[in-house]
PDB file of C-alpha atoms in Angstrom:
ATOM      1  CA  UNK A 187       0.000   0.000   0.000  1.00  0.00           C
ATOM      2  CA  UNK A 188       2.819   2.276   0.719  1.00  0.00           C
ATOM      3  CA  UNK A 189       4.016   1.782  -2.821  1.00  0.00           C
ATOM      4  CA  UNK A 190       0.740   2.995  -4.225  1.00  0.00           C
ATOM      5  CA  UNK A 191       0.890   6.115  -2.164  1.00  0.00           C
ATOM      6  CA  UNK A 192       4.448   6.728  -3.263  1.00  0.00           C
ATOM      7  CA  UNK A 193       3.563   6.042  -6.859  1.00  0.00           C
ATOM      8  CA  UNK A 194       1.356   9.079  -7.036  1.00  0.00           C
ATOM      9  CA  UNK A 195       4.397  11.218  -6.676  1.00  0.00           C
ATOM     10  CA  UNK A 196       6.759   9.460  -8.936  1.00  0.00           C
ATOM     11  CA  UNK A 197       5.722   8.099 -12.303  1.00  0.00           C
ATOM     12  CA  UNK A 198       8.648   5.840 -12.863  1.00  0.00           C
ATOM     13  CA  UNK A 199       8.259   4.463  -9.413  1.00  0.00           C
ATOM     14  CA  UNK A 200       4.563   3.895 -10.157  1.00  0.00           C
ATOM     15  CA  UNK A 201       5.386   1.903 -13.252  1.00  0.00           C
ATOM     16  CA  UNK A 202       7.898  -0.134 -11.266  1.00  0.00           C
ATOM     17  CA  UNK A 203       5.294  -0.731  -8.545  1.00  0.00           C
ATOM     18  CA  UNK A 204       2.778  -1.915 -11.127  1.00  0.00           C
ATOM     19  CA  UNK A 205       5.409  -4.198 -12.664  1.00  0.00           C
ATOM     20  CA  UNK A 206       6.280  -5.586  -9.228  1.00  0.00           C
ATOM     21  CA  UNK A 207       2.562  -6.075  -8.513  1.00  0.00           C
ATOM     22  CA  UNK A 208       2.084  -7.815 -11.860  1.00  0.00           C
ATOM     23  CA  UNK A 209       5.182  -9.911 -11.328  1.00  0.00           C
ATOM     24  CA  UNK A 210       3.973 -10.826  -7.832  1.00  0.00           C
ATOM     25  CA  UNK A 211       0.545 -11.695  -9.227  1.00  0.00           C
ATOM     26  CA  UNK A 212       2.167 -13.815 -11.942  1.00  0.00           C
ATOM     27  CA  UNK A 213       4.380 -15.595  -9.386  1.00  0.00           C
ATOM     28  CA  UNK A 214       1.371 -16.233  -7.128  1.00  0.00           C
ATOM     29  CA  UNK A 215      -0.567 -17.560 -10.141  1.00  0.00           C
ATOM     30  CA  UNK A 216       2.407 -19.659 -11.203  1.00  0.00           C
ATOM     31  CA  UNK A 217       2.868 -21.025  -7.647  1.00  0.00           C
ATOM     32  CA  UNK A 218      -0.876 -21.839  -7.455  1.00  0.00           C
ATOM     33  CA  UNK A 219      -0.744 -23.580 -10.812  1.00  0.00           C
ATOM     34  CA  UNK A 220       2.293 -25.630  -9.787  1.00  0.00           C
ATOM     35  CA  UNK A 221       0.703 -26.567  -6.440  1.00  0.00           C
ATOM     36  CA  UNK A 222      -2.556 -27.423  -8.201  1.00  0.00           C
ATOM     37  CA  UNK A 223      -0.677 -29.650 -10.661  1.00  0.00           C
ATOM     38  CA  UNK A 224       1.250 -31.277  -7.803  1.00  0.00           C
ATOM     39  CA  UNK A 225      -1.992 -31.838  -5.893  1.00  0.00           C
ATOM     40  CA  UNK A 226      -3.636 -33.237  -9.025  1.00  0.00           C
ATOM     41  CA  UNK A 227      -0.687 -35.560  -9.640  1.00  0.00           C
ATOM     42  CA  UNK A 228      -0.571 -36.667  -6.007  1.00  0.00           C
ATOM     43  CA  UNK A 229      -4.354 -37.197  -6.080  1.00  0.00           C
ATOM     44  CA  UNK A 230      -3.974 -39.228  -9.260  1.00  0.00           C
ATOM     45  CA  UNK A 231      -1.158 -41.240  -7.693  1.00  0.00           C
ATOM     46  CA  UNK A 232      -3.247 -41.783  -4.557  1.00  0.00           C
ATOM     47  CA  UNK A 233      -6.187 -42.787  -6.769  1.00  0.00           C
ATOM     48  CA  UNK A 234      -3.997 -45.207  -8.711  1.00  0.00           C
ATOM     49  CA  UNK A 235      -2.614 -46.611  -5.441  1.00  0.00           C
ATOM     50  CA  UNK A 236      -6.110 -46.868  -3.936  1.00  0.00           C
ATOM     51  CA  UNK A 237      -7.435 -48.586  -7.067  1.00  0.00           C
ATOM     52  CA  UNK A 238      -4.470 -50.991  -7.033  1.00  0.00           C
ATOM     53  CA  UNK A 239      -5.066 -51.758  -3.358  1.00  0.00           C
ATOM     54  CA  UNK A 240      -8.777 -52.204  -4.022  1.00  0.00           C
ATOM     55  CA  UNK A 241      -7.996 -54.526  -6.945  1.00  0.00           C
ATOM     56  CA  UNK A 242      -5.651 -56.528  -4.685  1.00  0.00           C
ATOM     57  CA  UNK A 243      -8.285 -56.730  -1.939  1.00  0.00           C
ATOM     58  CA  UNK A 244     -10.888 -57.731  -4.514  1.00  0.00           C
ATOM     59  CA  UNK A 245      -8.515 -60.360  -5.919  1.00  0.00           C
ATOM     60  CA  UNK A 246      -7.868 -61.759  -2.418  1.00  0.00           C
ATOM     61  CA  UNK A 247     -11.601 -61.673  -1.651  1.00  0.00           C
ATOM     62  CA  UNK A 248     -12.407 -63.503  -4.892  1.00  0.00           C
ATOM     63  CA  UNK A 249      -9.699 -66.088  -4.160  1.00  0.00           C
ATOM     64  CA  UNK A 250     -11.160 -66.683  -0.686  1.00  0.00           C
ATOM     65  CA  UNK A 251     -14.649 -66.897  -2.126  1.00  0.00           C
ATOM     66  CA  UNK A 252     -13.424 -69.438  -4.698  1.00  0.00           C
ATOM     67  CA  UNK A 253     -11.833 -71.476  -1.881  1.00  0.00           C
ATOM     68  CA  UNK A 254     -15.071 -71.337   0.116  1.00  0.00           C
ATOM     69  CA  UNK A 255     -17.104 -72.302  -2.940  1.00  0.00           C
ATOM     70  CA  UNK A 256     -14.675 -75.128  -3.681  1.00  0.00           C
ATOM     71  CA  UNK A 257     -14.977 -76.375  -0.090  1.00  0.00           C
ATOM     72  CA  UNK A 258     -18.762 -76.108  -0.227  1.00  0.00           C
ATOM     73  CA  UNK A 259     -18.755 -77.931  -3.573  1.00  0.00           C
ATOM     74  CA  UNK A 260     -16.580 -80.736  -2.162  1.00  0.00           C
ATOM     75  CA  UNK A 261     -18.833 -81.051   0.883  1.00  0.00           C
ATOM     76  CA  UNK A 262     -21.891 -81.076  -1.355  1.00  0.00           C
ATOM     77  CA  UNK A 263     -20.371 -83.825  -3.504  1.00  0.00           C
ATOM     78  CA  UNK A 264     -19.428 -85.822  -0.396  1.00  0.00           C
ATOM     79  CA  UNK A 265     -22.937 -85.378   0.976  1.00  0.00           C
ATOM     80  CA  UNK A 266     -24.434 -86.438  -2.353  1.00  0.00           C
ATOM     81  CA  UNK A 267     -22.179 -89.516  -2.438  1.00  0.00           C
ATOM     82  CA  UNK A 268     -23.133 -90.357   1.129  1.00  0.00           C
ATOM     83  CA  UNK A 269     -26.782 -89.791   0.293  1.00  0.00           C
ATOM     84  CA  UNK A 270     -26.554 -92.083  -2.735  1.00  0.00           C
ATOM     85  CA  UNK A 271     -24.896 -94.782  -0.590  1.00  0.00           C
ATOM     86  CA  UNK A 272     -27.597 -94.424   2.050  1.00  0.00           C
ATOM     87  CA  UNK A 273     -30.262 -94.525  -0.657  1.00  0.00           C
ATOM     88  CA  UNK A 274     -28.738 -97.711  -2.085  1.00  0.00           C
ATOM     89  CA  UNK A 275     -28.539 -99.232   1.399  1.00  0.00           C
ATOM     90  CA  UNK A 276     -32.141 -98.218   2.003  1.00  0.00           C
ATOM     91  CA  UNK A 277     -33.178 -99.870  -1.254  1.00  0.00           C
ATOM     92  CA  UNK A 278     -31.338-103.059  -0.282  1.00  0.00           C
ATOM     93  CA  UNK A 279     -32.898-102.968   3.179  1.00  0.00           C
ATOM     94  CA  UNK A 280     -36.366-102.456   1.696  1.00  0.00           C
ATOM     95  CA  UNK A 281     -35.792-105.374  -0.688  1.00  0.00           C
ATOM     96  CA  UNK A 282     -34.597-107.525   2.201  1.00  0.00           C
ATOM     97  CA  UNK A 283     -37.616-106.483   4.295  1.00  0.00           C
ATOM     98  CA  UNK A 284     -39.900-107.372   1.399  1.00  0.00           C
ATOM     99  CA  UNK A 285     -38.187-110.759   1.050  1.00  0.00           C
ATOM    100  CA  UNK A 286     -38.450-111.377   4.777  1.00  0.00           C
ATOM    101  CA  UNK A 287     -42.137-110.446   4.736  1.00  0.00           C
ATOM    102  CA  UNK A 288     -42.694-112.904   1.906  1.00  0.00           C
ATOM    103  CA  UNK A 289     -40.722-115.570   3.773  1.00  0.00           C
ATOM    104  CA  UNK A 290     -42.734-114.809   6.902  1.00  0.00           C
ATOM    105  CA  UNK A 291     -45.999-115.258   5.012  1.00  0.00           C
ATOM    106  CA  UNK A 292     -44.731-118.503   3.466  1.00  0.00           C
ATOM    107  CA  UNK A 293     -43.695-119.758   6.914  1.00  0.00           C
ATOM    108  CA  UNK A 294     -47.103-118.808   8.321  1.00  0.00           C
ATOM    109  CA  UNK A 295     -48.787-120.790   5.559  1.00  0.00           C
ATOM    110  CA  UNK A 296     -46.429-123.729   6.108  1.00  0.00           C
ATOM    111  CA  UNK A 297     -47.030-123.523   9.866  1.00  0.00           C
ATOM    112  CA  UNK A 298     -50.792-123.562   9.312  1.00  0.00           C
ATOM    113  CA  UNK A 299     -50.410-126.561   6.991  1.00  0.00           C
ATOM    114  CA  UNK A 300     -48.242-128.425   9.501  1.00  0.00           C
ATOM    115  CA  UNK A 301     -50.649-127.558  12.323  1.00  0.00           C
ATOM    116  CA  UNK A 302     -53.531-128.954  10.262  1.00  0.00           C
ATOM    117  CA  UNK A 303     -51.526-132.115   9.465  1.00  0.00           C
ATOM    118  CA  UNK A 304     -50.584-132.479  13.124  1.00  0.00           C
ATOM    119  CA  UNK A 305     -54.223-132.124  14.179  1.00  0.00           C
ATOM    120  CA  UNK A 306     -55.225-134.669  11.535  1.00  0.00           C
ATOM    121  CA  UNK A 307     -52.573-137.151  12.699  1.00  0.00           C
ATOM    122  CA  UNK A 308     -53.592-136.681  16.341  1.00  0.00           C
ATOM    123  CA  UNK A 309     -57.224-137.271  15.488  1.00  0.00           C
ATOM    124  CA  UNK A 310     -56.306-140.442  13.560  1.00  0.00           C
ATOM    125  CA  UNK A 311     -54.139-141.597  16.453  1.00  0.00           C
ATOM    126  CA  UNK A 312     -56.936-140.984  18.916  1.00  0.00           C
ATOM    127  CA  UNK A 313     -59.480-142.748  16.697  1.00  0.00           C
ATOM    128  CA  UNK A 314     -57.460-145.961  16.265  1.00  0.00           C
ATOM    129  CA  UNK A 315     -57.981-148.634  18.906  1.00  0.00           C
ATOM    130  CA  UNK A 316     -55.115-149.154  21.233  1.00  0.00           C
ATOM    131  CA  UNK A 317     -54.187-152.526  19.777  1.00  0.00           C
ATOM    132  CA  UNK A 318     -50.552-151.652  20.066  1.00  0.00           C
ATOM    133  CA  UNK A 319     -50.872-151.507  23.819  1.00  0.00           C
ATOM    134  CA  UNK A 320     -52.320-155.026  23.851  1.00  0.00           C
ATOM    135  CA  UNK A 321     -49.367-156.441  21.921  1.00  0.00           C
ATOM    136  CA  UNK A 322     -46.826-155.158  24.419  1.00  0.00           C
ATOM    137  CA  UNK A 323     -45.708-157.814  26.874  1.00  0.00           C
ATOM    138  CA  UNK A 324     -44.267-157.121  30.239  1.00  0.00           C
ATOM    139  CA  UNK A 325     -40.776-158.596  30.532  1.00  0.00           C
ATOM    140  CA  UNK A 326     -39.520-160.055  33.768  1.00  0.00           C
ATOM    141  CA  UNK A 327     -37.064-157.938  35.637  1.00  0.00           C
ATOM    142  CA  UNK A 328     -33.750-159.248  36.808  1.00  0.00           C
ATOM    143  CA  UNK A 329     -33.256-159.242  40.465  1.00  0.00           C
ATOM    144  CA  UNK A 330     -29.876-158.624  41.885  1.00  0.00           C
ATOM    145  CA  UNK A 331     -29.087-161.322  44.401  1.00  0.00           C
ATOM    146  CA  UNK A 332     -26.097-161.832  46.559  1.00  0.00           C
ATOM    147  CA  UNK A 333     -24.634-165.279  45.828  1.00  0.00           C
ATOM    148  CA  UNK A 334     -23.140-165.687  49.288  1.00  0.00           C
ATOM    149  CA  UNK A 335     -26.398-165.132  51.119  1.00  0.00           C
ATOM    150  CA  UNK A 336     -28.591-167.514  49.120  1.00  0.00           C
ATOM    151  CA  UNK A 337     -27.479-170.712  50.842  1.00  0.00           C
ATOM    152  CA  UNK A 338     -26.689-171.580  54.308  1.00  0.00           C
ATOM    153  CA  UNK A 339     -23.764-173.814  55.227  1.00  0.00           C
ATOM    154  CA  UNK A 340     -25.922-176.902  55.185  1.00  0.00           C
ATOM    155  CA  UNK A 341     -27.564-176.279  51.831  1.00  0.00           C
ATOM    156  CA  UNK A 342     -26.086-176.877  48.423  1.00  0.00           C
ATOM    157  CA  UNK A 343     -26.984-174.741  45.431  1.00  0.00           C
ATOM    158  CA  UNK A 344     -29.462-176.187  43.020  1.00  0.00           C
ATOM    159  CA  UNK A 345     -29.495-175.779  39.275  1.00  0.00           C
ATOM    160  CA  UNK A 346     -32.366-173.317  39.516  1.00  0.00           C
ATOM    161  CA  UNK A 347     -30.527-171.228  42.068  1.00  0.00           C
ATOM    162  CA  UNK A 348     -27.415-171.164  39.878  1.00  0.00           C
ATOM    163  CA  UNK A 349     -29.511-170.051  36.885  1.00  0.00           C
ATOM    164  CA  UNK A 350     -31.035-167.268  38.968  1.00  0.00           C
ATOM    165  CA  UNK A 351     -27.575-166.203  40.014  1.00  0.00           C
ATOM    166  CA  UNK A 352     -26.494-166.165  36.357  1.00  0.00           C
ATOM    167  CA  UNK A 353     -29.549-164.082  35.433  1.00  0.00           C
ATOM    168  CA  UNK A 354     -28.663-161.522  38.076  1.00  0.00           C
ATOM    169  CA  UNK A 355     -25.091-161.122  36.853  1.00  0.00           C
ATOM    170  CA  UNK A 356     -24.627-163.220  33.711  1.00  0.00           C
ATOM    171  CA  UNK A 357     -21.582-161.622  32.227  1.00  0.00           C
ATOM    172  CA  UNK A 358     -19.729-160.913  35.411  1.00  0.00           C
ATOM    173  CA  UNK A 359     -18.714-164.530  35.905  1.00  0.00           C
ATOM    174  CA  UNK A 360     -17.739-164.943  32.258  1.00  0.00           C
ATOM    175  CA  UNK A 361     -15.551-161.829  32.393  1.00  0.00           C
ATOM    176  CA  UNK A 362     -13.919-163.023  35.600  1.00  0.00           C
ATOM    177  CA  UNK A 363     -13.208-166.411  34.028  1.00  0.00           C
ATOM    178  CA  UNK A 364     -11.810-164.843  30.866  1.00  0.00           C
ATOM    179  CA  UNK A 365      -9.428-162.666  32.863  1.00  0.00           C
ATOM    180  CA  UNK A 366      -8.441-165.479  35.146  1.00  0.00           C
ATOM    181  CA  UNK A 367      -7.033-167.464  32.221  1.00  0.00           C
TER     182      UNK A 367
END
């Protein structure tokens, strides 16, 4: 401001003041332009860096998502394989159950047939006279006798008594005689 006041008195000084003011304005404009360009370049560099970082994060995210999808796909395939095995086992079990039901029905029918035959045989057995019981003879039983107690000292054994003794233990004497020789 002091230059403007002084420039009213001196024309050459006024021209110099205007030139200095214009030069200062040009330098301020030039400095602003340079700073603006530097800011623009730094903003562009930051934008490029941010986009590169975002691309890297996106790439990592996509890789993780692919891994997760791959894991889910493997688990799904394993579950489907397990499900198909269980389905096959279920089919086999159902077939076996059906076979067992058929066998059970066949056994029921066979059991009913055998029960009817058994009842028929029992009725025939009950209806026949007991002629078989009449043909059975009662056999005499052997009596075990002590050979030393049959006779007293004064008695001698008779043929009948010896035969009775042999009936009581027939083979014992023969075995004793065979071993004695």
